[in-house]
CSV table of C-alpha atoms in Angstrom, one decimal:
chain,number,residue,atom,x,y,z
A,296,MET,CA,-168.0,40.3,-42.0
A,297,ARG,CA,-165.1,37.9,-42.1
A,298,TYR,CA,-161.7,37.7,-40.4
A,299,LEU,CA,-158.3,37.6,-42.2
A,300,PHE,CA,-154.7,37.0,-41.0
A,301,GLY,CA,-152.5,40.0,-40.9
A,302,ASP,CA,-151.2,39.1,-44.4
A,303,SER,CA,-154.8,39.1,-45.7
A,304,VAL,CA,-155.1,35.3,-46.0
A,305,PRO,CA,-158.5,34.2,-44.7
A,306,PHE,CA,-158.6,33.3,-41.0
A,307,PRO,CA,-160.2,29.8,-40.8
A,308,GLN,CA,-161.8,30.1,-37.4
A,309,GLN,CA,-163.8,33.2,-38.3
A,310,TYR,CA,-164.1,34.8,-34.9
A,311,ASN,CA,-162.2,37.5,-33.0
A,312,PHE,CA,-159.3,35.3,-31.8
A,313,LEU,CA,-157.4,38.3,-30.4
A,314,SER,CA,-160.2,39.3,-28.0
A,315,THR,CA,-160.5,35.6,-26.9
A,316,LEU,CA,-156.7,35.5,-26.3
A,317,GLU,CA,-156.8,38.7,-24.3
A,318,ALA,CA,-159.7,37.4,-22.2
A,319,PHE,CA,-157.9,34.1,-21.6
A,320,VAL,CA,-154.6,35.7,-20.5
A,321,ALA,CA,-156.5,37.9,-18.0
A,322,CYS,CA,-158.5,34.8,-16.8
A,323,ALA,CA,-155.4,32.6,-16.6
A,324,THR,CA,-153.4,35.2,-14.7
A,325,ALA,CA,-156.2,35.6,-12.1
A,326,THR,CA,-157.1,31.9,-11.8
A,327,LEU,CA,-153.5,30.6,-11.6
A,328,LYS,CA,-152.6,33.2,-9.0
A,329,LEU,CA,-155.7,32.4,-6.9
A,330,ASP,CA,-155.3,28.7,-7.3
A,331,GLY,CA,-151.7,28.9,-6.2
A,332,GLU,CA,-152.7,31.0,-3.1
A,333,ILE,CA,-155.3,28.4,-2.2
A,334,ALA,CA,-152.8,25.6,-2.6
A,335,LYS,CA,-150.3,27.4,-0.3
A,336,MET,CA,-153.0,27.9,2.3
A,337,ARG,CA,-154.0,24.3,2.2
A,338,ALA,CA,-150.3,23.2,2.4
A,339,LYS,CA,-149.7,25.5,5.4
A,340,ILE,CA,-152.7,24.2,7.2
A,341,ALA,CA,-151.7,20.6,6.5
A,342,THR,CA,-148.1,21.2,7.6
A,343,GLU,CA,-149.2,22.9,10.9
A,344,ALA,CA,-151.7,20.1,11.6
A,345,GLU,CA,-149.1,17.5,11.0
A,346,THR,CA,-146.6,19.3,13.3
A,347,ARG,CA,-149.2,19.4,16.1
A,348,MET,CA,-150.1,15.8,15.7
A,349,LYS,CA,-146.5,14.7,15.6
A,350,ALA,CA,-145.9,16.5,18.9
A,351,VAL,CA,-148.9,14.7,20.4
A,352,SER,CA,-147.6,11.4,19.1
A,353,SER,CA,-144.2,12.1,20.7
A,354,LEU,CA,-146.0,13.0,24.0
A,355,GLU,CA,-148.0,9.7,23.8
A,356,ILE,CA,-144.8,7.7,23.3
A,357,PHE,CA,-143.2,9.4,26.3
A,358,HIS,CA,-146.4,8.8,28.3
A,359,GLN,CA,-146.4,5.1,27.5
A,360,GLY,CA,-142.8,4.9,28.6
A,361,LEU,CA,-143.6,6.6,31.9
A,362,VAL,CA,-146.5,4.2,32.5
A,363,ARG,CA,-144.2,1.2,31.9
A,364,PHE,CA,-141.6,2.7,34.2
A,365,LEU,CA,-144.1,3.2,37.0
A,366,GLY,CA,-145.5,-0.3,36.4
A,367,GLU,CA,-142.0,-1.8,36.8
A,368,GLY,CA,-141.5,0.2,40.0
A,369,LEU,CA,-144.7,-1.0,41.5
A,370,LYS,CA,-143.6,-4.6,41.1
A,371,ARG,CA,-140.8,-4.0,43.5
A,372,THR,CA,-142.9,-2.5,46.3
A,373,SER,CA,-146.1,-3.3,48.2
A,374,GLU,CA,-146.3,0.1,50.0
A,375,PRO,CA,-149.9,1.5,49.7
A,376,LEU,CA,-148.7,5.1,49.6
A,377,ILE,CA,-146.5,4.4,46.6
A,378,SER,CA,-149.3,2.6,44.8
A,379,GLU,CA,-151.7,5.4,45.4
A,380,TYR,CA,-149.1,8.0,44.3
A,381,SER,CA,-148.4,6.0,41.1
A,382,ARG,CA,-152.1,5.7,40.3
A,383,GLN,CA,-152.7,9.5,40.8
A,384,LEU,CA,-149.6,10.3,38.7
A,385,GLN,CA,-150.8,8.0,35.8
A,386,GLU,CA,-154.2,9.6,36.0
A,387,VAL,CA,-152.9,13.1,35.8
A,388,ALA,CA,-150.5,12.2,33.0
A,389,THR,CA,-153.2,10.4,31.0
A,390,HIS,CA,-155.5,13.5,31.4
A,391,GLY,CA,-152.6,15.7,30.2
A,392,VAL,CA,-152.1,13.6,27.1
A,393,GLU,CA,-155.8,13.5,26.3
A,394,GLY,CA,-155.9,17.3,26.8
A,395,ALA,CA,-153.0,17.8,24.5
A,396,ARG,CA,-154.6,15.7,21.7
A,397,LYS,CA,-157.9,17.5,22.2
A,398,ALA,CA,-156.2,20.9,22.0
A,399,ALA,CA,-154.3,19.9,18.9
A,400,THR,CA,-157.5,18.7,17.2
A,401,GLU,CA,-159.4,21.8,18.1
A,402,ALA,CA,-156.5,24.0,16.8
A,403,ASN,CA,-156.6,22.1,13.5
A,404,GLU,CA,-160.3,22.5,13.2
A,405,ARG,CA,-160.1,26.2,14.0
A,406,ASP,CA,-157.5,26.6,11.3
A,407,GLU,CA,-159.7,24.7,8.8
A,408,VAL,CA,-162.7,26.9,9.6
A,409,SER,CA,-160.7,30.1,9.4
A,410,ALA,CA,-159.1,29.1,6.1
A,411,ARG,CA,-162.3,27.8,4.6
A,412,GLY,CA,-163.7,31.3,4.5
A,413,ASP,CA,-160.7,32.7,2.7
A,414,ILE,CA,-160.6,29.7,0.4
A,415,ASP,CA,-164.3,30.1,-0.5
A,416,ARG,CA,-163.7,33.8,-1.3
A,417,LYS,CA,-160.8,33.0,-3.5
A,418,ARG,CA,-162.8,30.2,-5.2
A,419,ALA,CA,-165.6,32.7,-5.8
A,420,GLU,CA,-163.0,35.0,-7.5
A,421,VAL,CA,-161.8,32.1,-9.6
A,422,ARG,CA,-165.4,31.4,-10.7
A,423,GLY,CA,-165.9,35.1,-11.5
A,424,ALA,CA,-162.8,35.1,-13.7
A,425,LEU,CA,-163.9,31.9,-15.5
A,426,ASP,CA,-167.4,33.4,-15.9
A,427,THR,CA,-166.0,36.6,-17.5
A,428,PHE,CA,-163.7,34.6,-19.8
A,429,LEU,CA,-166.1,31.9,-20.9
A,430,LYS,CA,-168.9,34.4,-21.6
A,431,ALA,CA,-166.6,36.5,-23.8
A,432,ALA,CA,-164.6,33.7,-25.5
A,433,SER,CA,-165.4,32.3,-28.9
A,434,PHE,CA,-164.5,28.7,-29.4
A,435,PRO,CA,-165.8,26.2,-32.0
A,436,SER,CA,-168.5,24.2,-30.2
A,437,LEU,CA,-168.5,20.5,-30.8
A,438,HIS,CA,-172.0,20.1,-29.4
A,439,TYR,CA,-174.6,22.0,-27.5
A,440,SER,CA,-177.9,21.3,-25.7
A,441,VAL,CA,-180.5,23.9,-24.8
A,442,THR,CA,-183.3,23.8,-22.3
A,443,LEU,CA,-186.3,26.2,-21.9
A,444,ARG,CA,-188.8,26.6,-19.0
A,445,LEU,CA,-191.6,29.1,-19.3
A,446,ASP,CA,-191.9,30.9,-15.9
A,447,GLY,CA,-195.1,33.0,-16.1
A,448,ASN,CA,-194.5,35.0,-19.3
A,449,VAL,CA,-190.7,34.7,-19.1
A,450,ASN,CA,-188.6,32.2,-21.1
A,451,LYS,CA,-185.8,30.9,-19.0
A,452,VAL,CA,-183.2,29.3,-21.2
A,453,ASN,CA,-180.0,27.4,-20.4
A,454,ALA,CA,-177.3,25.9,-22.6
A,455,ILE,CA,-174.5,23.4,-22.1
A,456,LEU,CA,-171.7,23.8,-24.6
A,457,THR,CA,-169.2,21.0,-25.3
A,458,LEU,CA,-165.9,22.5,-26.4
A,459,PRO,CA,-162.7,21.0,-27.6
A,460,GLN,CA,-160.2,19.5,-25.2
A,461,GLY,CA,-162.9,17.9,-23.0
A,462,ILE,CA,-164.3,21.2,-21.7
A,463,THR,CA,-168.0,21.7,-21.0
A,464,ALA,CA,-169.6,24.9,-19.9
A,465,GLY,CA,-173.2,25.7,-18.8
A,466,PHE,CA,-174.8,29.1,-19.1
A,467,ASN,CA,-178.0,31.0,-18.4
A,468,LEU,CA,-178.9,32.6,-21.7
A,469,GLY,CA,-180.3,36.1,-21.9
A,470,THR,CA,-183.6,36.3,-23.8
A,471,SER,CA,-184.2,40.0,-23.2
A,472,GLN,CA,-181.8,41.0,-26.0
A,473,VAL,CA,-183.6,38.9,-28.7
A,474,ARG,CA,-187.1,40.2,-29.3
A,475,GLU,CA,-188.7,36.9,-30.3
A,476,TRP,CA,-187.7,35.3,-27.1
A,477,THR,CA,-189.0,38.1,-24.7
A,478,VAL,CA,-192.5,36.6,-24.9
A,479,PRO,CA,-193.9,33.1,-24.8
A,480,ARG,CA,-193.4,31.3,-28.1
A,481,ARG,CA,-196.0,29.4,-30.1
A,482,VAL,CA,-195.3,26.4,-32.3
A,483,ALA,CA,-196.1,28.3,-35.5
A,484,GLU,CA,-193.2,30.6,-34.9
A,485,PHE,CA,-190.9,27.7,-35.5
A,486,ALA,CA,-192.8,25.5,-37.9
A,487,GLN,CA,-196.2,25.9,-39.5
A,488,GLY,CA,-198.9,23.5,-40.7
A,489,LEU,CA,-198.3,20.8,-38.1
A,490,VAL,CA,-201.3,18.6,-37.9
A,491,LEU,CA,-200.8,15.5,-35.7
A,492,LYS,CA,-203.1,12.6,-35.0
A,493,ILE,CA,-202.9,13.1,-31.2
A,494,GLY,CA,-206.3,14.4,-30.1
A,495,LEU,CA,-208.6,12.2,-28.1
A,496,LYS,CA,-212.1,11.7,-29.3
A,497,LYS,CA,-214.6,9.8,-27.1
A,498,GLY,CA,-217.2,7.8,-28.8
A,499,TRP,CA,-220.8,8.9,-28.7
A,500,MET,CA,-222.3,5.6,-27.9
A,501,LYS,CA,-219.3,3.7,-26.6
A,502,LYS,CA,-216.5,4.2,-24.1
A,503,SER,CA,-213.7,3.7,-26.5
A,504,VAL,CA,-211.4,6.6,-27.4
A,505,GLU,CA,-210.2,7.4,-30.9
A,506,LEU,CA,-207.4,9.6,-32.1
A,507,GLU,CA,-208.2,12.6,-34.2
A,508,PRO,CA,-205.9,15.0,-36.1
A,509,ILE,CA,-205.4,18.4,-34.5
A,510,SER,CA,-203.3,21.4,-35.4
A,511,ILE,CA,-200.6,22.3,-32.8
A,512,ASP,CA,-199.5,25.6,-34.5
A,513,ASP,CA,-201.2,27.8,-31.9
A,514,LEU,CA,-200.0,25.8,-28.9
A,515,ILE,CA,-197.6,27.6,-26.4
A,516,VAL,CA,-194.1,26.2,-25.8
A,517,SER,CA,-193.9,25.7,-22.1
A,518,ALA,CA,-190.6,23.8,-22.0
A,519,PHE,CA,-188.1,21.9,-24.0
A,520,GLU,CA,-184.9,20.0,-23.8
A,521,LEU,CA,-183.1,19.9,-27.1
A,522,GLU,CA,-180.1,17.7,-27.7
A,523,GLU,CA,-178.6,16.6,-31.0
A,524,THR,CA,-180.2,13.1,-30.9
A,525,THR,CA,-182.9,13.5,-28.3
A,526,ALA,CA,-185.6,16.0,-27.4
A,527,GLU,CA,-188.5,16.6,-25.1
A,528,ILE,CA,-191.0,19.3,-26.0
A,529,ARG,CA,-193.9,20.4,-23.8
A,530,LEU,CA,-196.9,22.3,-25.1
A,531,LYS,CA,-199.9,23.9,-23.5
A,532,ARG,CA,-203.1,25.4,-24.8
A,533,LYS,CA,-203.2,28.4,-22.5
A,534,LEU,CA,-200.7,30.1,-20.2
A,535,ASP,CA,-202.7,29.4,-17.0
A,536,GLN,CA,-203.1,25.7,-17.9
A,537,ASP,CA,-200.9,22.6,-17.3
A,538,ASP,CA,-199.1,21.0,-20.2
A,539,ALA,CA,-201.4,19.5,-22.8
A,540,PHE,CA,-198.8,17.5,-24.7
A,541,VAL,CA,-195.4,16.2,-24.0
A,542,PHE,CA,-193.4,14.9,-27.0
A,543,ARG,CA,-190.3,12.8,-26.6
A,544,ILE,CA,-188.1,12.2,-29.7
A,545,LYS,CA,-184.9,10.4,-30.3
A,546,THR,CA,-182.9,9.4,-33.3
A,547,ALA,CA,-180.2,6.7,-33.6
A,548,GLU,CA,-178.4,5.2,-36.6
A,549,GLY,CA,-180.7,7.0,-39.1
A,550,LYS,CA,-183.9,5.8,-37.4
A,551,GLY,CA,-186.3,7.9,-35.4
A,552,PHE,CA,-188.8,7.3,-32.7
A,553,ALA,CA,-191.3,9.7,-31.1
A,554,GLU,CA,-194.1,9.4,-28.5
A,555,VAL,CA,-196.6,11.7,-26.9
A,556,LEU,CA,-198.1,12.0,-23.4
A,557,ARG,CA,-201.4,13.9,-22.7
A,558,PRO,CA,-201.1,14.9,-19.0
A,559,LEU,CA,-204.0,17.5,-19.2
A,560,ASP,CA,-206.5,15.0,-20.6
A,561,GLU,CA,-205.3,11.8,-18.9
A,562,GLY,CA,-203.9,13.3,-15.6
A,563,ALA,CA,-201.8,11.1,-13.4
A,564,ASP,CA,-202.7,8.1,-15.6
A,565,ALA,CA,-201.1,9.6,-18.7
A,566,HIS,CA,-198.9,7.2,-20.5
A,567,PRO,CA,-196.8,7.6,-23.6
A,568,SER,CA,-198.2,6.6,-27.0
A,569,PRO,CA,-195.9,6.2,-30.0
A,570,LEU,CA,-196.5,8.6,-32.9
A,571,GLU,CA,-197.3,7.4,-36.4
A,572,ASP,CA,-194.5,7.8,-38.9
A,573,ASP,CA,-195.9,11.0,-40.5
A,574,ASP,CA,-196.6,12.6,-37.2
A,575,ARG,CA,-193.0,11.7,-36.1
A,576,LYS,CA,-191.6,13.4,-39.1
A,577,GLN,CA,-193.6,16.6,-38.3
A,578,ILE,CA,-192.5,16.7,-34.7
A,579,GLU,CA,-188.9,16.1,-35.7
A,580,ARG,CA,-189.3,19.1,-38.1
A,581,LEU,CA,-190.4,21.2,-35.1
A,582,TRP,CA,-187.5,19.9,-33.0
A,583,GLN,CA,-184.9,20.9,-35.6
A,584,ALA,CA,-186.5,24.2,-36.2
A,585,MET,CA,-186.5,25.0,-32.5
A,586,ARG,CA,-182.9,23.9,-32.2
A,587,ALA,CA,-181.9,26.2,-35.1
A,588,ALA,CA,-183.8,29.1,-33.6
A,589,THR,CA,-181.9,28.8,-30.3
A,590,THR,CA,-178.6,29.5,-32.0
A,591,GLN,CA,-179.4,33.2,-31.9
A,592,LEU,CA,-179.4,33.0,-28.1
A,593,LEU,CA,-176.1,31.3,-27.7
A,594,PRO,CA,-174.0,34.5,-27.9
A,595,HIS,CA,-176.1,36.0,-25.0
A,596,ARG,CA,-174.4,34.2,-22.1
A,597,GLU,CA,-175.5,35.8,-18.8
A,598,ASN,CA,-174.1,33.6,-16.1
A,599,LEU,CA,-171.8,30.6,-16.0
A,600,THR,CA,-173.7,27.8,-14.2
A,601,ALA,CA,-171.2,25.0,-14.5
A,602,VAL,CA,-167.8,24.2,-16.0
A,603,ALA,CA,-166.2,20.8,-16.2
A,604,LEU,CA,-163.2,19.1,-17.6
A,605,ASP,CA,-163.6,15.5,-18.8
A,606,GLY,CA,-166.9,15.4,-16.9
A,607,GLN,CA,-165.4,16.5,-13.6
A,608,ASP,CA,-166.4,19.8,-12.0
A,609,LEU,CA,-163.4,22.2,-11.9
A,610,PHE,CA,-163.9,23.2,-8.3
A,611,GLU,CA,-165.0,19.9,-6.8
A,612,HIS,CA,-162.0,18.1,-8.3
A,613,ASP,CA,-159.4,21.0,-8.2
A,614,ARG,CA,-158.9,21.0,-12.0
A,615,ILE,CA,-158.2,24.7,-12.5
A,616,VAL,CA,-154.6,24.2,-13.7
A,617,PRO,CA,-155.5,21.3,-16.1
A,618,PHE,CA,-158.3,23.6,-17.5
A,619,VAL,CA,-155.8,26.4,-18.2
A,620,GLU,CA,-153.5,23.8,-19.8
A,621,ARG,CA,-156.3,22.6,-22.1
A,622,VAL,CA,-157.2,26.1,-23.2
A,623,VAL,CA,-153.5,26.7,-24.0
A,624,GLU,CA,-153.5,23.6,-26.1
A,625,MET,CA,-156.4,25.1,-28.1
A,626,LEU,CA,-155.0,28.5,-28.5
A,627,ALA,CA,-151.3,27.9,-29.0
A,628,PRO,CA,-151.3,26.6,-32.6
A,629,VAL,CA,-153.6,29.4,-33.8
A,630,LEU,CA,-151.5,32.0,-31.9
A,631,ALA,CA,-148.4,30.7,-33.6
A,632,GLU,CA,-149.9,31.1,-37.0
A,633,VAL,CA,-151.3,34.6,-36.2
A,634,ASP,CA,-147.8,35.6,-35.0
A,635,ARG,CA,-146.2,34.2,-38.1
A,636,ARG,CA,-148.5,36.2,-40.4
A,637,SER,CA,-148.5,39.4,-38.4
A,638,PRO,CA,-146.4,42.2,-40.1
A,639,ASN,CA,-145.2,43.7,-36.9
A,640,PRO,CA,-143.1,41.3,-34.8
A,641,GLU,CA,-144.2,43.2,-31.6
A,642,GLU,CA,-147.9,42.7,-32.3
A,643,LEU,CA,-150.4,40.0,-33.0
A,644,SER,CA,-152.8,41.2,-35.7
A,645,LEU,CA,-155.8,40.2,-37.7
A,646,LYS,CA,-158.0,42.0,-40.3
A,647,VAL,CA,-161.7,42.4,-40.3
A,648,GLU,CA,-163.4,42.7,-43.7
A,649,ASN,CA,-167.0,44.0,-44.0
A,650,GLU,CA,-169.6,43.2,-46.5
A,651,ARG,CA,-168.4,45.9,-48.9
A,652,GLY,CA,-164.8,44.7,-48.8
A,653,ARG,CA,-163.5,47.4,-46.5
A,654,ARG,CA,-160.7,46.1,-44.2
A,655,GLU,CA,-159.7,47.2,-40.7
A,656,GLU,CA,-156.7,45.9,-38.7
A,657,ILE,CA,-157.2,44.8,-35.2
A,658,TYR,CA,-154.2,43.9,-33.0
A,659,VAL,CA,-152.8,43.2,-29.6
A,660,ARG,CA,-149.4,44.2,-28.4
A,661,LYS,CA,-147.4,41.2,-27.1
A,662,GLY,CA,-145.8,43.4,-24.4
A,663,ASP,CA,-149.3,44.0,-23.0
A,664,LEU,CA,-150.0,40.3,-22.7
A,665,ILE,CA,-146.6,39.6,-21.2
A,666,ALA,CA,-147.0,42.4,-18.7
A,667,LYS,CA,-150.2,40.7,-17.4
A,668,LEU,CA,-148.2,37.5,-16.7
A,669,GLU,CA,-145.4,39.1,-14.8
A,670,SER,CA,-147.3,38.9,-11.5
A,671,LEU,CA,-147.4,35.2,-11.6
A,672,PRO,CA,-144.7,33.0,-9.9
A,673,ALA,CA,-142.5,31.0,-12.1
A,674,GLU,CA,-144.3,27.7,-11.7
A,675,SER,CA,-147.6,29.3,-12.7
A,676,ARG,CA,-146.1,31.1,-15.7
A,677,ALA,CA,-144.7,27.7,-16.9
A,678,VAL,CA,-148.3,26.5,-17.4
A,679,LEU,CA,-148.5,29.2,-20.2
A,680,ASP,CA,-145.1,28.5,-21.7
A,681,ARG,CA,-146.6,27.0,-24.9
A,682,LEU,CA,-148.2,30.3,-25.8
A,683,GLY,CA,-144.7,31.8,-26.2
A,684,LEU,CA,-145.5,34.8,-24.1
A,685,THR,CA,-143.6,34.0,-20.9
A,686,GLY,CA,-140.0,34.2,-21.9
A,687,ALA,CA,-139.7,30.5,-22.5
A,688,GLU,CA,-139.0,29.1,-26.0
A,689,THR,CA,-141.6,30.4,-28.3
A,690,LEU,CA,-143.8,28.0,-30.2
A,691,THR,CA,-143.2,28.7,-33.9
A,692,ALA,CA,-145.6,28.1,-36.7
A,693,THR,CA,-143.4,25.3,-38.0
A,694,ASP,CA,-144.3,23.3,-34.9
A,695,VAL,CA,-148.0,23.1,-35.7
A,696,THR,CA,-150.3,22.7,-38.6
A,697,VAL,CA,-153.1,25.2,-39.1
A,698,GLU,CA,-155.2,24.9,-42.3
A,699,VAL,CA,-155.8,28.3,-43.9
A,700,GLY,CA,-156.9,27.4,-47.3
């Protein structure tokens, strides 16, 4: 199956751009609206807190003036009754000022606590909208890393995708939908004929230990962390045993290095031993085969575990709006080209061609997308202006370059 523009020219990205666009518009509408509501709540709390504290400051200034006035009056009299009256008056006034500051502080704290619950609920809705979008969206991935941990008989797999525009997203990947990953995996399922000189053979008459070649084909994969240039692979002999071997591999500037630990045989004293060149090449083959096999899991994103922009968590650093802006930067040029090549000016269309050459048109009505944006206030809609769907000046295909050949 392949994708074509509406005028039958091959679509270079080769994914359902229209479904990604629809998912993004729904996500952007929800997240911008919620983010705006959160910002207004925080601004309201800050304004009310500032008003209270300004009132307290004014009271304190007045109180200080009163204290000075009473002090000046006492200089002109030595009457004990007046001195006692002045002392009591200052004491009551000071207590009143302290009470006013305490009341203002407590009111500010109550507002913070009350708003925190609402803000947390709205943030959860934002996360839900991002979860729905990023699980459904198709973007070219610049880099990905995958981790696996065998929990009993269940493979628990996570991935971190590095997308364009500085976006990274982490997911739990579903293994139940891919038969091979529903049970513990053995090395031979990824690469066969791996015989490494990593076994420990104790001498018969001496205490020295020698290395002997062993096959790792039947060992169980208990865990791995697979990056593009580094990897850690853990293998065990039986499900109810601890890890027998831990391999660590890295490549840099065309050179490779690998080492092995034997925690089951050496226990707490296990220390890494470098692999010989031939063994290193074999374990690198396993690494790359595992990494290739995990690609079949990448479409099965079950839960969003993390999302960041330029390495900063979207929620901890309040980067929801910049995130939306970056996605707009990704989608706008492609949208403009799709629009230019769509036969109906009211629609955005692509074609899907199957293996037998049969073509089917898929499309989205622009009006449906615009309708979703109408609930947003003007300042939020402006974030999406570059898509050309908000009534602002539409981005035309002449403004961008999209390679189609």
